[in-house]
XYZ file of C-alpha atoms in Angstrom:
552
model
C 96.017 18.086 -94.154
C 98.518 20.811 -95.142
C 99.016 21.760 -91.513
C 99.741 18.132 -90.704
C 102.312 17.897 -93.512
C 104.025 21.105 -92.362
C 104.200 19.907 -88.768
C 105.576 16.536 -89.858
C 108.194 18.315 -91.977
C 109.190 20.476 -89.022
C 109.431 17.384 -86.847
C 111.763 15.658 -89.311
C 113.946 18.806 -89.501
C 114.157 18.989 -85.716
C 115.096 15.306 -85.486
C 117.863 15.724 -88.093
C 119.261 18.755 -86.255
C 119.171 16.866 -82.997
C 121.265 14.045 -84.462
C 123.852 16.519 -85.717
C 124.086 18.181 -82.313
C 124.513 14.836 -80.587
C 127.283 13.892 -83.021
C 129.017 17.245 -82.469
C 128.687 16.884 -78.707
C 130.175 13.409 -78.766
C 133.100 14.645 -80.898
C 133.702 17.600 -78.606
C 133.654 15.339 -75.551
C 136.185 13.035 -77.204
C 138.469 15.989 -77.905
C 137.950 17.172 -74.310
C 138.970 13.782 -72.965
C 142.080 13.737 -75.179
C 143.199 17.240 -74.229
C 142.485 16.623 -70.575
C 144.572 13.452 -70.631
C 147.498 15.339 -72.145
C 147.293 18.237 -69.692
C 146.305 16.300 -66.576
C 149.832 15.156 -65.468
C 151.305 18.658 -65.827
C 148.338 20.174 -64.041
C 148.613 17.738 -61.137
C 152.334 18.380 -60.900
C 151.775 22.132 -60.726
C 149.168 21.672 -58.023
C 151.660 19.818 -55.842
C 154.522 22.278 -56.435
C 156.184 20.583 -59.371
C 158.199 22.531 -61.912
C 156.290 21.225 -64.941
C 155.175 23.969 -67.343
C 151.698 23.686 -68.876
C 151.507 23.715 -72.634
C 149.729 27.003 -73.423
C 148.453 25.786 -76.783
C 146.865 22.660 -75.290
C 145.441 24.717 -72.441
C 143.833 27.201 -74.840
C 142.466 24.318 -76.931
C 140.973 22.728 -73.811
C 139.286 25.968 -72.806
C 137.911 26.483 -76.313
C 136.720 22.888 -76.399
C 134.982 23.368 -73.045
C 133.212 26.451 -74.364
C 132.236 24.495 -77.481
C 130.786 21.707 -75.356
C 128.696 24.239 -73.424
C 127.429 25.815 -76.674
C 126.572 22.418 -78.150
C 124.781 21.425 -74.942
C 122.766 24.608 -74.945
C 121.848 24.074 -78.611
C 120.833 20.499 -77.876
C 118.514 21.663 -75.116
C 116.888 24.151 -77.539
C 116.575 21.463 -80.190
C 114.976 19.116 -77.643
C 112.490 21.848 -76.678
C 111.569 22.412 -80.337
C 111.231 18.674 -80.790
C 108.737 18.530 -77.928
C 106.761 21.434 -79.453
C 106.750 19.699 -82.854
C 105.584 16.421 -81.286
C 102.817 18.230 -79.397
C 101.741 19.992 -82.593
C 101.677 16.677 -84.463
C 99.581 15.071 -81.731
C 97.207 18.057 -81.860
C 96.958 17.867 -85.652
C 96.303 14.130 -85.447
C 93.621 14.723 -82.836
C 91.811 17.390 -84.872
C 91.972 15.134 -87.920
C 89.524 12.803 -86.200
C 87.866 15.109 -83.625
C 85.029 17.609 -84.004
C 86.210 20.994 -82.719
C 82.729 22.152 -81.614
C 81.685 19.169 -79.490
C 84.880 17.257 -78.763
C 83.329 14.112 -80.271
C 84.780 12.156 -83.155
C 84.171 13.678 -86.576
C 83.172 11.896 -89.807
C 86.726 10.661 -90.633
C 87.114 9.590 -87.012
C 83.981 7.443 -86.902
C 84.696 6.155 -90.419
C 88.067 4.862 -89.193
C 86.353 3.114 -86.261
C 83.803 1.517 -88.607
C 86.593 0.361 -90.918
C 88.358 -1.301 -87.965
C 85.185 -3.257 -87.118
C 84.660 -4.280 -90.732
C 88.257 -5.519 -91.071
C 87.952 -7.506 -87.863
C 84.487 -8.716 -89.014
C 83.098 -7.747 -85.617
C 79.370 -7.389 -85.032
C 78.315 -3.747 -84.721
C 75.389 -1.399 -85.337
C 75.315 2.259 -86.303
C 72.838 4.886 -85.142
C 72.352 8.011 -87.253
C 70.707 10.918 -85.447
C 69.532 14.198 -86.963
C 68.052 16.993 -84.855
C 64.527 18.142 -85.769
C 64.042 21.834 -86.625
C 67.627 22.744 -85.756
C 67.725 25.351 -88.528
C 65.184 27.462 -86.668
C 67.534 27.766 -83.698
C 70.277 29.172 -85.934
C 67.826 31.450 -87.730
C 66.122 32.787 -84.602
C 68.907 32.861 -82.009
C 72.080 32.892 -84.107
C 74.900 30.455 -84.791
C 76.403 30.746 -81.319
C 73.147 29.445 -79.876
C 73.268 26.681 -82.469
C 76.782 25.709 -81.341
C 75.622 25.727 -77.721
C 72.770 23.402 -78.654
C 75.169 21.012 -80.410
C 77.384 20.888 -77.302
C 74.341 20.234 -75.121
C 73.217 17.421 -77.399
C 76.726 15.925 -77.402
C 76.859 15.975 -73.592
C 73.471 14.311 -73.297
C 74.419 11.639 -75.812
C 77.643 10.796 -73.981
C 75.762 10.650 -70.666
C 73.510 7.773 -71.790
C 75.858 5.764 -74.027
C 77.524 2.576 -72.758
C 81.301 2.166 -72.638
C 81.376 0.060 -75.809
C 80.118 2.897 -77.999
C 81.776 5.664 -80.007
C 79.934 8.926 -80.639
C 80.617 11.343 -83.486
C 79.263 14.504 -85.019
C 79.072 13.923 -88.756
C 78.473 17.592 -89.550
C 75.706 20.173 -89.133
C 73.171 18.745 -86.701
C 73.846 15.113 -87.592
C 75.405 12.638 -85.158
C 76.439 8.990 -85.373
C 76.843 6.376 -82.629
C 78.826 3.195 -83.250
C 77.675 0.348 -81.013
C 79.784 -2.801 -80.671
C 80.139 -5.783 -78.370
C 77.194 -6.152 -76.003
C 75.850 -2.754 -77.080
C 75.066 -4.262 -80.481
C 73.284 -7.293 -79.057
C 69.708 -8.297 -79.781
C 67.351 -5.389 -79.045
C 70.059 -3.271 -77.380
C 70.539 -0.603 -80.118
C 66.802 0.167 -80.159
C 66.811 0.368 -76.354
C 69.772 2.785 -76.494
C 67.935 4.873 -79.098
C 64.987 5.121 -76.710
C 67.352 6.180 -73.919
C 68.621 8.927 -76.220
C 65.040 10.103 -76.742
C 64.646 10.120 -72.956
C 67.787 12.216 -72.591
C 66.197 14.806 -74.886
C 62.944 15.093 -72.944
C 64.087 18.087 -70.912
C 64.302 21.286 -73.015
C 67.620 23.063 -73.442
C 68.395 26.695 -72.627
C 69.931 28.354 -75.683
C 70.040 31.950 -76.847
C 68.357 33.151 -73.670
C 65.336 30.976 -74.383
C 64.219 27.407 -73.805
C 64.111 25.105 -76.812
C 62.783 21.578 -77.133
C 65.191 18.925 -78.376
C 64.010 16.078 -80.573
C 65.701 13.945 -83.177
C 64.998 11.556 -86.011
C 66.926 8.352 -85.305
C 67.891 5.726 -87.869
C 69.600 2.425 -86.977
C 71.539 0.040 -89.195
C 71.426 -3.159 -87.120
C 74.107 -5.848 -87.318
C 76.006 -4.270 -90.199
C 76.950 -6.574 -93.043
C 80.699 -7.290 -92.634
C 81.084 -7.305 -96.426
C 79.816 -3.715 -96.594
C 82.020 -0.695 -97.129
C 82.223 2.219 -94.709
C 80.147 4.272 -97.174
C 77.489 1.519 -97.246
C 77.201 1.509 -93.456
C 76.892 5.299 -93.216
C 74.417 5.438 -96.094
C 72.120 2.751 -94.691
C 71.908 4.333 -91.265
C 71.243 7.655 -93.001
C 68.452 6.083 -95.075
C 66.818 4.789 -91.891
C 67.152 8.235 -90.304
C 65.514 9.845 -93.318
C 62.637 7.374 -93.008
C 62.141 8.448 -89.387
C 62.228 12.124 -90.375
C 59.806 11.536 -93.238
C 57.386 9.981 -90.752
C 57.259 13.265 -88.826
C 60.465 13.352 -86.798
C 61.117 12.392 -83.172
C 60.957 8.756 -84.255
C 63.141 5.667 -84.486
C 63.455 3.624 -87.690
C 65.583 0.565 -88.444
C 67.087 0.034 -91.873
C 65.456 -2.457 -94.209
C 66.583 -3.469 -97.684
C 63.357 -2.106 -99.162
C 64.346 1.367 -97.945
C 67.485 1.327 -100.078
C 65.461 0.353 -103.139
C 63.034 3.171 -102.375
C 65.911 5.677 -102.149
C 67.285 4.509 -105.479
C 63.850 4.936 -107.011
C 63.560 8.391 -105.430
C 66.897 9.476 -106.873
C 65.798 8.166 -110.253
C 62.519 10.063 -109.891
C 64.365 13.276 -109.005
C 66.711 12.831 -111.941
C 63.780 12.373 -114.319
C 62.160 15.510 -112.914
C 65.314 17.565 -113.476
C 65.389 16.407 -117.072
C 61.630 16.734 -117.594
C 61.134 20.349 -116.445
C 63.195 22.016 -119.220
C 61.693 19.571 -121.738
C 58.181 20.830 -120.943
C 56.943 17.499 -119.615
C 55.140 19.292 -116.771
C 52.029 20.863 -118.254
C 49.066 22.933 -117.007
C 45.607 21.442 -116.588
C 42.641 23.737 -115.978
C 39.758 23.261 -113.536
C 36.834 25.680 -114.108
C 35.569 28.056 -111.428
C 31.971 29.325 -111.533
C 29.736 31.770 -109.776
C 27.356 29.504 -107.855
C 24.262 31.680 -108.268
C 24.891 33.030 -111.731
C 26.347 29.798 -113.063
C 28.800 31.956 -114.988
C 32.343 30.889 -115.783
C 34.845 33.053 -113.907
C 38.138 31.388 -114.730
C 40.294 28.359 -114.083
C 42.628 27.030 -111.454
C 45.925 25.892 -112.971
C 46.906 22.381 -111.852
C 50.171 20.776 -112.966
C 50.419 17.296 -114.438
C 53.510 15.368 -115.535
C 53.472 13.717 -118.932
C 56.082 11.135 -117.986
C 58.170 9.640 -120.835
C 56.666 6.248 -119.929
C 53.308 7.590 -121.099
C 51.908 7.846 -117.577
C 50.160 11.033 -116.446
C 51.518 11.658 -112.957
C 49.515 13.616 -110.381
C 51.013 16.463 -108.290
C 50.844 14.622 -104.965
C 53.727 12.509 -106.235
C 56.044 15.200 -107.561
C 55.265 18.457 -105.711
C 56.777 17.307 -102.355
C 59.861 16.088 -104.227
C 60.140 19.407 -106.070
C 59.929 21.354 -102.794
C 62.487 19.145 -101.064
C 65.002 19.256 -103.918
C 64.666 22.954 -104.761
C 63.025 22.256 -108.124
C 59.714 23.838 -107.166
C 60.437 27.287 -108.605
C 61.622 26.077 -112.001
C 58.686 23.655 -112.203
C 56.176 26.303 -111.148
C 57.490 28.948 -113.543
C 57.543 26.465 -116.423
C 53.875 25.593 -115.872
C 52.974 29.276 -115.411
C 54.666 30.222 -118.682
C 52.698 27.569 -120.571
C 49.416 28.502 -118.879
C 49.824 32.229 -119.552
C 50.590 31.497 -123.195
C 47.509 29.252 -123.464
C 45.121 31.707 -121.799
C 46.266 35.122 -122.994
C 43.813 35.084 -125.939
C 40.885 33.639 -124.012
C 38.038 35.924 -122.973
C 39.644 38.735 -120.975
C 37.205 38.306 -118.112
C 38.596 34.838 -117.323
C 41.021 34.687 -114.416
C 43.812 32.133 -113.942
C 44.394 31.001 -110.359
C 47.885 29.626 -109.718
C 49.108 27.975 -106.514
C 52.347 29.252 -104.986
C 54.472 27.050 -102.715
C 55.447 28.299 -99.239
C 59.035 27.756 -100.357
C 58.584 30.221 -103.222
C 57.053 32.876 -100.992
C 60.307 33.211 -99.078
C 62.116 34.162 -102.289
C 62.526 37.976 -102.266
C 62.714 37.948 -106.091
C 59.405 36.130 -106.609
C 57.588 39.268 -107.802
C 60.317 40.057 -110.344
C 60.316 36.509 -111.689
C 56.542 36.417 -112.126
C 56.522 39.859 -113.699
C 59.151 38.691 -116.178
C 56.991 35.714 -117.180
C 53.950 37.975 -117.583
C 55.972 40.289 -119.807
C 57.326 37.404 -121.884
C 53.908 35.852 -122.476
C 51.830 39.039 -122.708
C 49.375 37.776 -120.082
C 47.758 40.667 -118.102
C 48.681 40.772 -114.415
C 45.062 41.733 -113.613
C 43.900 38.304 -114.826
C 46.275 36.425 -112.497
C 45.301 35.267 -109.027
C 47.978 33.649 -106.866
C 46.808 31.201 -104.202
C 48.830 30.745 -101.016
C 48.135 28.344 -98.161
C 47.730 29.239 -94.512
C 51.008 27.471 -93.680
C 52.815 30.018 -95.863
C 51.969 32.752 -93.360
C 54.046 31.004 -90.701
C 57.298 30.754 -92.681
C 58.618 34.317 -92.432
C 55.759 36.739 -91.856
C 57.562 40.041 -92.654
C 59.102 38.612 -95.825
C 55.829 37.003 -96.938
C 53.951 40.246 -96.302
C 56.505 42.200 -98.365
C 56.242 39.669 -101.176
C 52.437 39.780 -101.189
C 52.466 43.583 -101.156
C 54.891 43.657 -104.108
C 52.769 41.210 -106.089
C 49.596 43.202 -105.459
C 51.389 46.350 -106.579
C 51.793 44.647 -109.957
C 48.021 44.230 -110.169
C 48.042 40.534 -109.236
C 45.283 39.244 -106.958
C 46.111 37.145 -103.873
C 43.805 34.476 -102.439
C 44.113 32.515 -99.202
C 43.785 28.834 -100.044
C 42.569 25.949 -97.840
C 41.153 28.379 -95.302
C 40.088 26.679 -92.079
C 42.758 23.972 -92.053
C 45.633 26.028 -90.651
C 46.288 28.785 -88.158
C 44.955 31.956 -89.729
C 43.351 34.434 -87.390
C 41.452 37.677 -87.802
C 44.718 39.511 -87.128
C 46.429 37.752 -90.025
C 43.471 38.341 -92.334
C 43.699 42.038 -91.549
C 47.486 42.103 -91.874
C 47.569 40.372 -95.255
C 45.625 42.084 -98.050
C 43.818 39.032 -99.484
C 41.512 39.422 -102.479
C 39.763 36.078 -101.962
C 39.301 33.309 -99.398
C 38.897 29.676 -100.454
C 37.087 27.181 -98.214
C 38.965 23.897 -98.051
C 37.280 21.001 -99.868
C 37.358 18.785 -96.734
C 34.690 21.005 -95.103
C 32.605 21.264 -98.262
C 32.660 17.487 -98.816
C 31.414 16.738 -95.309
C 29.143 19.732 -94.578
C 25.907 17.887 -95.468
C 26.601 15.067 -93.006
C 28.724 16.801 -90.389
C 27.302 19.652 -88.319
C 30.761 20.855 -87.317
C 31.875 21.134 -90.953
C 28.636 22.921 -91.831
C 29.191 25.391 -88.996
C 32.761 26.044 -90.186
C 31.574 26.707 -93.749
C 28.931 29.130 -92.520
C 31.409 30.891 -90.222
C 33.943 31.352 -93.001
C 31.253 32.659 -95.338
C 30.092 35.119 -92.676
C 33.671 36.212 -91.942
C 34.424 36.790 -95.623
C 31.217 38.773 -96.002
C 32.081 40.985 -93.043
C 35.541 41.631 -94.525
C 34.003 42.231 -97.944
C 36.264 39.541 -99.444
C 34.969 37.185 -102.186
C 34.836 33.507 -101.281
C 35.253 30.293 -103.257
C 34.132 26.850 -102.103
C 36.239 23.927 -103.319
C 35.152 20.332 -103.895
C 31.535 20.869 -104.993
C 30.423 17.489 -106.302
C 26.621 17.588 -106.400
C 23.657 19.869 -106.960
C 22.760 19.359 -103.310
C 26.124 20.807 -102.236
C 25.756 23.678 -104.665
C 22.223 24.438 -103.390
C 23.348 24.343 -99.754
C 26.159 26.819 -100.457
C 23.813 29.027 -102.487
C 21.510 29.281 -99.453
C 24.444 30.367 -97.256
C 25.342 33.351 -99.413
C 26.853 34.596 -102.606
C 30.049 32.743 -103.431
C 31.955 31.051 -106.215
C 32.766 27.404 -106.523
C 34.756 24.696 -108.218
C 34.676 20.930 -108.129
C 33.639 17.847 -110.022
C 30.100 19.149 -110.511
C 31.468 21.884 -112.766
C 34.162 19.805 -114.410
C 37.425 18.074 -113.749
C 40.835 19.503 -114.549
C 41.418 19.298 -118.298
C 44.312 19.796 -120.649
C 44.310 22.754 -123.022
C 43.159 20.581 -125.943
C 40.296 19.081 -123.926
C 39.326 22.517 -122.652
C 39.155 24.038 -126.113
C 36.607 21.370 -127.074
C 34.507 22.307 -124.029
C 34.783 26.094 -124.290
C 32.136 26.432 -127.054
C 29.707 24.523 -124.826
C 30.081 26.696 -121.726
C 29.306 30.381 -121.367
C 31.923 33.034 -120.652
C 31.645 35.483 -117.807
C 30.186 38.228 -120.033
C 27.573 35.950 -121.655
C 23.891 35.573 -120.754
C 23.866 31.817 -121.368
C 23.663 29.395 -118.494
C 26.288 26.902 -117.447
C 26.625 23.634 -119.290
C 27.468 20.974 -116.728
C 30.017 18.369 -117.796
C 28.162 15.487 -119.394
C 27.121 12.925 -116.835
C 26.624 15.373 -113.955
C 26.835 13.812 -110.513
C 27.263 10.306 -111.902
C 30.349 11.307 -113.883
C 31.749 13.029 -110.836
C 31.106 9.976 -108.680
C 32.653 7.609 -111.235
C 35.780 9.702 -111.518
C 36.054 10.663 -107.872
C 38.803 8.143 -107.153
C 40.944 9.727 -109.861
C 40.761 13.181 -108.308
C 43.820 14.261 -106.410
C 43.500 16.234 -103.225
C 45.974 18.636 -104.678
C 45.994 21.034 -101.781
C 47.497 18.306 -99.582
C 50.710 18.444 -101.561
C 51.951 21.730 -100.166
C 49.849 24.296 -101.996
C 52.206 24.673 -104.957
C 51.276 24.903 -108.621
C 49.731 21.513 -109.217
């Protein structure tokens, strides 16, 4: 904007100077004509041998005037040249005000101006919003130059398949917009164009010396409401795009009014979370973990619950994904940890607290310092803390994750691999990462009595853990039959509805006198109701590991 103002100012200055030069030139020419008229008869007479004497003063004035005319002409030429440069600069500034420098497409202000034109004319149009899937990885792995090359490639492919009555823009980052009008916005045409765009992305692109697949989440706002604002149009296409991305990416979604309501509710939900975390509305619940053979209490897994101001107790599957997406996961996790450590520090010192850590948190190089600070504040021993990470965490940034795990273990904290069997862990990874425990995912335990494949997986994991001399915990034990089957496989620990559901601190303190501690000779006291209680409450249980593996 400043550059544009400066160029415009220069242009006005050049124009003013040009007018002055023209005026001076006209005056000089008038003087030249007058002097020439006075001297012309004497000059002609002299040429033809007359005795007329030229007036020296007028002659000198004519010569000076001629020189002045030449100087003014030369200055005018220079002024004209500067005027052309100023005009070119203004045109360039105007172009870059609406053009994206990286791709040559329109930019956000450029496409916004086009949308505003259509709205004013009340023309029928549709808007496609397109966001590349996994573009960040290209920048991270190959560098920003490769990212720019990918954006140019995407822009070229978009232009190659778009009809003439379409305007294409890069909104910023890896987000593009396509304005369709006239026949291109006819019945069924925008969706067909979106499918053509997907087809244009089928061939991988060569960037950073490697080949990368291109895919995009595509949202379409069909037949835009002429009473909408430009911001409304852009927002609705963006909402549809987000719906496509939420569904897994490489999809097409068309805007519906219900989507906008859902977004408003999501923003409200996020706002309530931001307010609720510092207020302590997110609290720890504790699910007991037992030795299967000894029936001795070993500790508890910490699972977060939200005491919503409405009075509702909200489960982690609803708020953990939101916390990870909005960057609230660390503050939420640390808040729940702080409460849990305070609750448990005076419990029997043999009891361990297992806390889930989000993959997002594991990429924070200061995670060990933050956890150590909470341990110091609460007085909870690091040796009684076991952090659970999911297999997907190992794929985020392996060197960084390994460094983080090593730092945490150096503090005396135990590390367990959660949901084992559902991801991509291999023997190499198990050797590379110093895990203190492996947890068998509940999906295999739940189905092992009816499904031979699940039973084989459970046995294989148990055998693997035994060979690595790593303790194992089976999740989701809901019946004595399950417990007996696992007991026959080998020595392991377990948790699940058979041993008790996740309870608040107050509920747990009522149960603690009824169940033995790890250093006691008494046998386990099963939660009243046994299998029937577990079965009755099964629908209430949340498959908390499906929510990203964070503190839940």
